[in-house]
Short mmCIF file of C-alpha atoms in Angstrom, two decimals:
data_model
loop_
_atom_site.label_atom_id
_atom_site.label_comp_id
_atom_site.label_asym_id
_atom_site.label_seq_id
_atom_site.Cartn_x
_atom_site.Cartn_y
_atom_site.Cartn_z
CA UNK A 1 93.74 151.71 107.96
CA UNK A 2 93.88 155.28 106.66
CA UNK A 3 94.68 156.50 103.18
CA UNK A 4 97.61 158.54 104.54
CA UNK A 5 99.66 155.30 104.61
CA UNK A 6 101.97 154.56 101.69
CA UNK A 7 100.04 153.31 98.64
CA UNK A 8 99.38 149.61 98.32
CA UNK A 9 101.50 147.82 95.73
CA UNK A 10 98.46 145.82 94.65
CA UNK A 11 94.76 145.76 95.50
CA UNK A 12 92.83 142.57 94.66
CA UNK A 13 89.03 142.70 94.36
CA UNK A 14 87.61 139.16 94.14
CA UNK A 15 83.98 138.07 94.45
CA UNK A 16 84.81 135.91 97.49
CA UNK A 17 87.66 135.99 99.97
CA UNK A 18 88.22 132.98 102.24
CA UNK A 19 90.70 133.88 104.99
CA UNK A 20 90.70 130.35 106.60
CA UNK A 21 91.36 132.09 109.93
CA UNK A 22 88.84 132.77 111.42
CA UNK A 23 87.48 129.34 110.48
CA UNK A 24 84.45 128.88 108.25
CA UNK A 25 84.28 132.51 107.07
CA UNK A 26 83.52 133.62 103.50
CA UNK A 27 83.83 137.36 102.85
CA UNK A 28 81.84 138.59 99.87
CA UNK A 29 82.81 141.74 97.93
CA UNK A 30 85.92 142.42 99.98
CA UNK A 31 89.33 143.67 98.91
CA UNK A 32 92.82 142.53 99.85
CA UNK A 33 95.77 144.93 99.70
CA UNK A 34 99.43 143.95 99.43
CA UNK A 35 102.41 146.10 100.39
CA UNK A 36 106.09 144.99 100.51
CA UNK A 37 105.16 141.34 100.01
CA UNK A 38 102.72 141.26 102.93
CA UNK A 39 98.97 141.53 103.37
CA UNK A 40 98.38 145.14 104.43
CA UNK A 41 94.58 145.41 104.19
CA UNK A 42 91.47 143.23 104.20
CA UNK A 43 88.12 144.97 104.24
CA UNK A 44 84.87 145.72 102.40
CA UNK A 45 85.19 146.66 98.74
CA UNK A 46 83.92 150.22 99.32
CA UNK A 47 86.64 150.87 101.91
CA UNK A 48 89.26 149.18 99.71
CA UNK A 49 88.47 151.46 96.76
CA UNK A 50 89.24 154.54 98.89
CA UNK A 51 92.84 153.39 99.36
CA UNK A 52 95.69 154.51 97.13
CA UNK A 53 97.08 151.55 95.17
CA UNK A 54 99.70 151.30 92.43
CA UNK A 55 97.71 148.51 90.76
CA UNK A 56 94.10 147.37 91.13
CA UNK A 57 93.01 143.95 89.88
CA UNK A 58 89.30 143.18 89.54
CA UNK A 59 88.77 139.40 89.96
CA UNK A 60 85.06 138.80 89.17
CA UNK A 61 83.81 135.26 89.77
CA UNK A 62 87.01 134.40 91.63
CA UNK A 63 87.68 133.06 95.10
CA UNK A 64 90.81 134.28 96.85
CA UNK A 65 92.33 131.88 99.38
CA UNK A 66 95.67 131.35 101.04
CA UNK A 67 98.09 129.50 98.74
CA UNK A 68 97.83 125.73 99.09
CA UNK A 69 100.58 124.00 101.10
CA UNK A 70 101.78 120.60 99.93
CA UNK A 71 103.19 119.20 103.17
CA UNK A 72 104.93 116.10 101.75
CA UNK A 73 106.51 115.16 98.47
CA UNK A 74 109.62 114.12 96.59
CA UNK A 75 109.79 116.79 93.89
CA UNK A 76 112.47 115.37 91.58
CA UNK A 77 110.64 112.02 91.42
CA UNK A 78 108.34 113.75 88.92
CA UNK A 79 110.80 112.38 86.34
CA UNK A 80 109.80 108.85 87.44
CA UNK A 81 106.07 109.59 87.04
CA UNK A 82 104.36 106.41 85.82
CA UNK A 83 107.60 104.37 85.76
CA UNK A 84 106.40 101.52 87.99
CA UNK A 85 102.65 101.65 88.47
CA UNK A 86 100.23 99.21 90.11
CA UNK A 87 102.72 97.51 92.44
CA UNK A 88 102.79 97.00 96.23
CA UNK A 89 104.93 99.47 98.21
CA UNK A 90 107.97 97.31 99.01
CA UNK A 91 108.08 95.75 95.49
CA UNK A 92 107.71 99.22 94.00
CA UNK A 93 110.55 100.56 96.18
CA UNK A 94 113.02 97.66 96.23
CA UNK A 95 112.62 96.29 92.69
CA UNK A 96 111.93 99.48 90.74
CA UNK A 97 112.37 102.87 92.43
CA UNK A 98 115.59 102.27 94.38
CA UNK A 99 117.37 100.68 91.37
CA UNK A 100 116.17 103.52 89.09
CA UNK A 101 117.43 106.07 91.61
CA UNK A 102 120.80 104.34 91.89
CA UNK A 103 121.15 104.46 88.12
CA UNK A 104 119.78 107.89 87.23
CA UNK A 105 119.75 110.29 90.16
CA UNK A 106 122.43 112.97 90.00
CA UNK A 107 122.43 116.77 90.38
CA UNK A 108 121.05 117.32 86.86
CA UNK A 109 118.19 114.86 87.50
CA UNK A 110 117.28 116.61 90.76
CA UNK A 111 117.47 120.07 89.19
CA UNK A 112 115.27 119.19 86.20
CA UNK A 113 112.81 117.09 88.22
CA UNK A 114 112.45 119.74 90.92
CA UNK A 115 111.86 122.50 88.35
CA UNK A 116 109.18 120.34 86.71
CA UNK A 117 107.52 119.76 90.10
CA UNK A 118 107.66 123.45 91.04
CA UNK A 119 105.98 124.47 87.79
CA UNK A 120 103.25 121.82 88.13
CA UNK A 121 102.59 122.87 91.72
CA UNK A 122 102.43 126.60 90.95
CA UNK A 123 99.90 125.91 88.18
CA UNK A 124 97.86 123.92 90.72
CA UNK A 125 97.61 126.72 93.30
CA UNK A 126 100.43 125.51 95.59
CA UNK A 127 102.60 128.31 97.01
CA UNK A 128 104.65 126.23 99.48
CA UNK A 129 105.77 122.60 99.40
CA UNK A 130 107.79 120.20 101.51
CA UNK A 131 110.46 118.28 99.64
CA UNK A 132 112.39 115.23 100.82
CA UNK A 133 114.87 114.07 98.23
CA UNK A 134 118.53 113.68 97.33
CA UNK A 135 120.87 116.63 96.64
CA UNK A 136 118.84 119.00 98.83
CA UNK A 137 121.14 121.92 98.01
CA UNK A 138 120.22 121.60 94.33
CA UNK A 139 116.51 121.55 95.23
CA UNK A 140 117.04 124.66 97.41
CA UNK A 141 118.61 126.47 94.46
CA UNK A 142 115.59 125.57 92.29
CA UNK A 143 113.21 126.93 94.93
CA UNK A 144 115.27 130.09 95.37
CA UNK A 145 115.26 130.81 91.61
CA UNK A 146 111.55 130.02 91.17
CA UNK A 147 110.24 132.48 93.77
CA UNK A 148 108.27 129.66 95.45
CA UNK A 149 108.35 128.78 99.16
CA UNK A 150 109.50 125.39 100.48
CA UNK A 151 110.58 123.24 103.36
CA UNK A 152 113.56 121.11 102.30
CA UNK A 153 114.03 117.93 104.36
CA UNK A 154 117.57 116.51 104.34
CA UNK A 155 117.25 112.77 103.49
CA UNK A 156 119.06 110.49 105.95
CA UNK A 157 119.23 106.70 105.66
CA UNK A 158 121.59 104.12 107.18
CA UNK A 159 123.01 103.24 103.75
CA UNK A 160 124.69 105.33 101.03
CA UNK A 161 122.39 107.56 98.99
CA UNK A 162 122.98 109.79 95.94
CA UNK A 163 124.97 112.76 97.22
CA UNK A 164 125.91 111.30 100.64
CA UNK A 165 127.88 108.10 101.19
CA UNK A 166 127.13 107.87 104.95
CA UNK A 167 124.41 109.09 107.32
CA UNK A 168 126.99 111.30 109.07
CA UNK A 169 127.82 112.96 105.76
CA UNK A 170 124.10 113.57 105.07
CA UNK A 171 123.65 115.09 108.55
CA UNK A 172 126.76 117.27 108.13
CA UNK A 173 125.48 118.54 104.76
CA UNK A 174 122.13 119.26 106.40
CA UNK A 175 123.67 121.29 109.21
CA UNK A 176 125.71 123.27 106.66
CA UNK A 177 122.68 123.97 104.46
CA UNK A 178 120.64 124.93 107.54
CA UNK A 179 123.31 127.49 108.42
CA UNK A 180 123.55 128.84 104.87
CA UNK A 181 119.78 129.30 104.51
CA UNK A 182 118.60 130.11 108.04
CA UNK A 183 117.82 133.70 107.04
CA UNK A 184 116.31 132.82 103.65
CA UNK A 185 112.83 134.38 103.47
CA UNK A 186 111.24 131.45 101.59
CA UNK A 187 113.26 128.29 102.37
CA UNK A 188 113.28 126.33 105.61
CA UNK A 189 115.67 123.39 106.13
CA UNK A 190 114.51 120.39 108.19
CA UNK A 191 115.91 116.93 108.84
CA UNK A 192 114.37 113.96 107.02
CA UNK A 193 115.25 110.53 108.43
CA UNK A 194 113.56 108.35 105.79
CA UNK A 195 111.57 105.87 107.93
CA UNK A 196 111.87 103.84 111.14
CA UNK A 197 112.94 100.76 109.14
CA UNK A 198 115.81 102.56 107.33
CA UNK A 199 117.32 104.57 110.23
CA UNK A 200 118.81 103.01 113.40
CA UNK A 201 118.46 104.32 116.96
CA UNK A 202 121.98 105.74 116.99
CA UNK A 203 121.36 107.91 113.92
CA UNK A 204 117.91 108.96 115.17
CA UNK A 205 119.54 110.09 118.44
CA UNK A 206 122.07 112.19 116.48
CA UNK A 207 119.27 113.77 114.45
CA UNK A 208 117.23 114.54 117.57
CA UNK A 209 120.15 116.27 119.30
CA UNK A 210 121.04 118.38 116.26
CA UNK A 211 117.39 119.28 115.56
CA UNK A 212 116.99 120.40 119.18
CA UNK A 213 120.18 122.50 119.03
CA UNK A 214 119.07 124.19 115.80
CA UNK A 215 115.34 124.32 116.67
CA UNK A 216 114.76 122.47 113.38
CA UNK A 217 111.86 120.22 112.43
CA UNK A 218 112.02 116.48 111.69
CA UNK A 219 110.03 115.06 108.75
CA UNK A 220 109.70 111.26 108.51
CA UNK A 221 107.60 108.49 106.93
CA UNK A 222 105.95 106.69 109.88
CA UNK A 223 103.43 103.80 110.00
CA UNK A 224 102.92 103.89 106.23
CA UNK A 225 101.69 100.28 106.13
CA UNK A 226 100.42 97.61 108.51
CA UNK A 227 103.34 95.42 107.36
CA UNK A 228 105.88 98.01 108.55
CA UNK A 229 104.30 98.13 112.01
CA UNK A 230 103.89 94.35 112.25
CA UNK A 231 107.52 93.76 111.21
CA UNK A 232 108.79 96.20 113.83
CA UNK A 233 106.68 94.58 116.57
CA UNK A 234 107.90 91.09 115.59
CA UNK A 235 111.55 92.20 115.62
CA UNK A 236 111.61 94.48 118.67
CA UNK A 237 108.27 94.14 120.46
CA UNK A 238 107.72 97.88 119.92
CA UNK A 239 105.59 99.88 117.50
CA UNK A 240 107.64 102.39 115.43
CA UNK A 241 105.81 105.43 116.84
CA UNK A 242 106.43 104.23 120.41
CA UNK A 243 110.12 103.82 119.53
CA UNK A 244 110.26 107.40 118.21
CA UNK A 245 108.57 108.55 121.42
CA UNK A 246 111.08 106.66 123.56
CA UNK A 247 113.95 108.25 121.60
CA UNK A 248 112.48 111.71 122.22
CA UNK A 249 111.79 112.59 118.58
CA UNK A 250 108.06 113.26 118.82
CA UNK A 251 106.88 116.80 119.53
CA UNK A 252 105.51 119.97 117.88
CA UNK A 253 108.46 120.03 115.47
CA UNK A 254 107.94 116.40 114.36
CA UNK A 255 106.03 115.74 111.12
CA UNK A 256 104.83 112.12 110.86
CA UNK A 257 104.02 111.33 107.22
CA UNK A 258 101.30 108.77 106.29
CA UNK A 259 100.28 107.26 109.69
CA UNK A 260 97.75 104.82 108.23
CA UNK A 261 98.00 102.60 111.34
CA UNK A 262 96.95 104.27 114.60
CA UNK A 263 96.18 102.36 117.79
CA UNK A 264 94.76 103.94 120.97
CA UNK A 265 98.31 104.10 122.38
CA UNK A 266 99.57 105.75 119.19
CA UNK A 267 96.78 108.34 119.38
CA UNK A 268 97.60 109.13 123.01
CA UNK A 269 101.29 109.60 122.07
CA UNK A 270 100.40 111.92 119.19
CA UNK A 271 98.09 114.05 121.34
CA UNK A 272 100.47 114.22 124.29
CA UNK A 273 103.49 115.14 122.13
CA UNK A 274 101.61 117.59 119.86
CA UNK A 275 103.05 115.85 116.79
CA UNK A 276 101.69 116.82 113.34
CA UNK A 277 100.45 114.23 110.84
CA UNK A 278 100.90 114.63 107.08
CA UNK A 279 98.12 112.74 105.28
CA UNK A 280 98.80 111.50 101.70
CA UNK A 281 95.52 109.80 100.74
CA UNK A 282 96.04 109.17 97.01
CA UNK A 283 99.50 107.63 97.37
CA UNK A 284 98.19 105.46 100.23
CA UNK A 285 95.22 104.40 98.09
CA UNK A 286 97.34 103.67 95.00
CA UNK A 287 99.89 101.60 96.96
CA UNK A 288 97.09 100.00 99.05
CA UNK A 289 98.93 101.15 102.18
CA UNK A 290 95.86 101.84 104.31
CA UNK A 291 93.75 104.75 105.52
CA UNK A 292 94.79 107.51 107.90
CA UNK A 293 91.86 108.05 110.33
CA UNK A 294 91.69 111.80 109.75
CA UNK A 295 88.43 112.55 111.56
CA UNK A 296 89.49 110.60 114.64
CA UNK A 297 92.77 112.53 114.72
CA UNK A 298 91.04 115.86 114.15
CA UNK A 299 88.50 115.25 116.94
CA UNK A 300 91.38 114.33 119.28
CA UNK A 301 93.04 117.67 118.53
CA UNK A 302 95.91 116.41 116.36
CA UNK A 303 97.09 118.80 113.63
CA UNK A 304 96.58 117.04 110.27
CA UNK A 305 98.07 118.53 107.10
CA UNK A 306 98.00 117.12 103.59
CA UNK A 307 100.59 116.11 101.00
CA UNK A 308 100.59 114.63 97.52
CA UNK A 309 103.68 112.43 98.06
CA UNK A 310 105.88 112.08 94.97
CA UNK A 311 104.56 111.86 91.41
CA UNK A 312 106.03 108.34 91.16
CA UNK A 313 103.29 107.08 93.49
CA UNK A 314 100.37 109.44 93.00
CA UNK A 315 100.88 110.34 89.95
CA UNK A 316 100.25 114.07 90.08
CA UNK A 317 101.08 116.95 92.41
CA UNK A 318 97.49 118.17 92.52
CA UNK A 319 96.82 119.29 96.09
CA UNK A 320 93.29 120.52 95.33
CA UNK A 321 92.40 117.06 93.98
CA UNK A 322 94.19 115.46 96.93
CA UNK A 323 92.10 117.54 99.33
CA UNK A 324 88.89 116.45 97.65
CA UNK A 325 89.99 112.80 97.94
CA UNK A 326 90.87 113.39 101.60
CA UNK A 327 87.43 114.84 102.34
CA UNK A 328 85.64 111.92 100.64
CA UNK A 329 87.89 109.29 102.21
CA UNK A 330 87.55 110.78 105.70
CA UNK A 331 83.78 110.33 105.48
CA UNK A 332 84.05 106.70 104.38
CA UNK A 333 86.67 105.83 107.04
CA UNK A 334 84.72 107.56 109.83
CA UNK A 335 81.37 106.20 108.60
CA UNK A 336 80.02 109.75 108.83
CA UNK A 337 78.96 112.16 106.09
CA UNK A 338 79.84 115.11 108.34
CA UNK A 339 83.52 114.13 108.69
CA UNK A 340 86.05 116.61 107.26
CA UNK A 341 83.65 119.16 105.76
CA UNK A 342 84.80 121.43 102.91
CA UNK A 343 85.95 124.31 105.15
CA UNK A 344 88.05 122.01 107.34
CA UNK A 345 89.48 120.32 104.23
CA UNK A 346 90.66 123.71 102.93
CA UNK A 347 92.16 124.46 106.35
CA UNK A 348 94.02 121.14 106.19
CA UNK A 349 95.48 122.19 102.80
CA UNK A 350 96.56 125.63 104.05
CA UNK A 351 96.91 126.62 107.72
CA UNK A 352 97.43 123.08 109.06
CA UNK A 353 100.32 122.62 106.63
CA UNK A 354 101.83 125.90 107.78
CA UNK A 355 101.45 124.79 111.41
CA UNK A 356 103.11 121.43 110.73
CA UNK A 357 106.12 123.26 109.25
CA UNK A 358 106.24 125.86 112.04
CA UNK A 359 105.26 128.61 109.59
CA UNK A 360 101.76 129.43 110.86
CA UNK A 361 102.73 132.98 111.88
CA UNK A 362 103.91 133.64 108.32
CA UNK A 363 101.58 131.78 105.92
CA UNK A 364 98.49 129.54 105.73
CA UNK A 365 95.74 132.14 106.16
CA UNK A 366 94.85 135.57 104.79
CA UNK A 367 95.52 137.88 107.71
CA UNK A 368 97.00 141.38 107.85
CA UNK A 369 100.74 141.15 108.49
CA UNK A 370 101.21 137.69 106.98
CA UNK A 371 103.15 137.02 103.78
CA UNK A 372 101.03 137.53 100.66
CA UNK A 373 100.96 133.87 99.52
CA UNK A 374 97.64 133.90 97.69
CA UNK A 375 95.79 131.95 95.02
CA UNK A 376 92.81 133.04 92.91
CA UNK A 377 90.46 130.24 91.79
CA UNK A 378 88.09 131.02 88.94
CA UNK A 379 84.60 129.74 89.89
CA UNK A 380 82.81 131.40 86.97
CA UNK A 381 82.72 128.28 84.79
CA UNK A 382 79.78 126.10 83.85
CA UNK A 383 80.79 123.22 86.15
CA UNK A 384 80.78 125.44 89.26
CA UNK A 385 77.22 126.77 88.82
CA UNK A 386 75.12 127.57 90.75
CA UNK A 387 77.18 128.62 93.79
CA UNK A 388 75.57 128.26 97.21
CA UNK A 389 78.78 127.82 99.18
CA UNK A 390 81.95 128.78 97.25
CA UNK A 391 84.20 126.69 99.53
CA UNK A 392 82.09 123.58 98.87
CA UNK A 393 82.31 124.30 95.13
CA UNK A 394 86.07 124.71 95.41
CA UNK A 395 86.61 121.38 97.20
CA UNK A 396 83.94 119.22 95.54
CA UNK A 397 83.40 120.69 92.06
CA UNK A 398 86.59 122.45 91.01
CA UNK A 399 89.80 121.17 89.42
CA UNK A 400 93.25 122.70 89.49
CA UNK A 401 92.72 124.03 85.95
CA UNK A 402 90.59 126.73 87.63
CA UNK A 403 93.69 128.22 89.27
CA UNK A 404 93.97 131.58 87.56
CA UNK A 405 96.55 133.67 89.45
CA UNK A 406 99.06 133.02 92.21
CA UNK A 407 101.36 135.17 94.34
CA UNK A 408 104.17 134.21 96.72
CA UNK A 409 105.35 136.96 99.08
CA UNK A 410 103.43 139.41 96.90
CA UNK A 411 105.23 138.41 93.68
CA UNK A 412 102.96 137.07 90.94
CA UNK A 413 104.28 133.68 89.77
CA UNK A 414 101.15 132.71 87.78
CA UNK A 415 99.23 135.27 85.74
CA UNK A 416 96.10 134.12 83.90
CA UNK A 417 97.40 130.50 84.07
CA UNK A 418 100.79 131.49 82.61
CA UNK A 419 103.98 130.97 84.64
CA UNK A 420 105.76 134.31 84.91
CA UNK A 421 109.28 133.05 85.75
CA UNK A 422 109.50 129.59 84.21
CA UNK A 423 109.46 128.41 80.60
CA UNK A 424 106.76 125.74 80.41
CA UNK A 425 107.72 124.56 76.91
CA UNK A 426 111.36 124.15 77.93
CA UNK A 427 110.40 122.24 81.09
CA UNK A 428 108.16 119.91 79.07
CA UNK A 429 110.89 119.26 76.50
CA UNK A 430 113.45 118.51 79.24
CA UNK A 431 111.07 116.08 80.97
CA UNK A 432 110.36 114.27 77.69
CA UNK A 433 114.11 113.95 77.05
CA UNK A 434 114.63 112.40 80.50
CA UNK A 435 111.76 109.97 79.89
CA UNK A 436 113.32 108.85 76.61
CA UNK A 437 116.71 108.29 78.28
CA UNK A 438 115.27 106.37 81.22
CA UNK A 439 112.91 104.18 79.17
CA UNK A 440 115.53 103.58 76.48
CA UNK A 441 117.97 102.20 79.00
CA UNK A 442 115.58 100.30 81.21
CA UNK A 443 115.11 97.36 78.86
#
C-alpha cells in the first residue's frame, strides 16, 4: 500500500495483533489501518508510521483481535438473570421461565432487556451476537441504534408467543423483517424454529421452503439434553437430528445450538450436510444438560462456534469467559490436554461464529478488506505477567474487564472501557426497576 492513497481514518498500533486467519499467527509490533469502516492496512509498525492517518492510537501492552462473536443468546432474557437458578431444564422452562415470559414480556421488556444485553456484550469485547427472542423487530431497532452487529432469529413455535399468536404469523413477520433489513449493513435476519419438540413437521417444512427462497439461515436448539433425544426416539423411533435431515433442513445455512448428544450417525449427518454447531458450555453445565464433544466435531471437520445462551441460564454474557470454559471442558471431555488449544478457542469465538452465520467474508478475522470489527484487550496487568504466548494469556488468564476499546465497522463503541453511545447508569437503573417489578409481583 502506498502513501498516495487517501489517508487512513485511524491507525492502531498495538503490541500484538492476532489476525485469526491465517491460523495460529501472532504479529508483534504491527499496525492496523482503518478507512471507511474497513481494514485498509496491516503491516509492520515502521511501514504503518509512514502512512498518512487522521488519527493514530498507540496501544502499548494491548492485543488486537477480531471482535468476539456470540453465536447464540436470548438478549432480552437479561432481565430474568438469576430469576430461577439451580433447576433442571424442563422445570426451569415450564414452571418458571415460560410463565414469567407470559406475564412480563412485551415490547418495552424486549427493548430494555436487549439494550442491557448489548451494553454488557460490548463491554465484554463482543462486536456481533445472535439473538433469538420475541418481538424481533424491537430487538433489530435496538441493534440498529447501538451500532453493534447482530443476527436476529425469528422465534417460531407451534403455540402462541408474545408478539405472534400463530406460527404462520411469526413466519410472516419474519419474511417482512427480512425484506425490510436485507440491505442493512449490520443486521442479518434468520429463522429460529425453537426446538424439534416445539415445532411440527408441517411448520418446519414451511420454514425450510422460505429459508431456501430467501437464502436465509435457520437457527435452532437441537439435542440439548439426552431426555429430549430419548423422548423423540420413544415417540417416533427417530432422533431429532435425523428428522431434521429427512425434512431437508440441515446444511451450511443451518445452525444447530447445543448438540450435547452426538451419535456416530449424528456426526456423519453433520459432516455430510456441512451444518454448523453452536456450543454453549456454561448454560449446558448449569442446567446439567450434557457436554458437546467439541474436539471430536472439530477433528471431523465440523464448524463449531460458541454462544453464551441467555443470561437467565448462564448467568452472564461473557464470551471470553465462555471460551475459556469451552477450552477446559473440551480437554476433559476428550480426555486430552491438547484438545481445543488457545488459538483454536479464539478462532471458535471469532471466525467460526462468522462462518456459522454466513458472514465469514465480512467479519471474524483481521484481514484487509473486511469490516473493522475489532477489540483491544489490555494485557499489561499484573495477572497477565509474564507473557510467553499472548493468546494463551488471553484465553486462560484474562477476564472481560481487560477489554479496553472496541470498534464495529470502524466506529468506536467502547473507549477506555466507557460506552460511547449508551448510558450505562440509565441502563442499570432501568434493569433495577424491572427487577423490582418482577420480584414484587412474583410472590
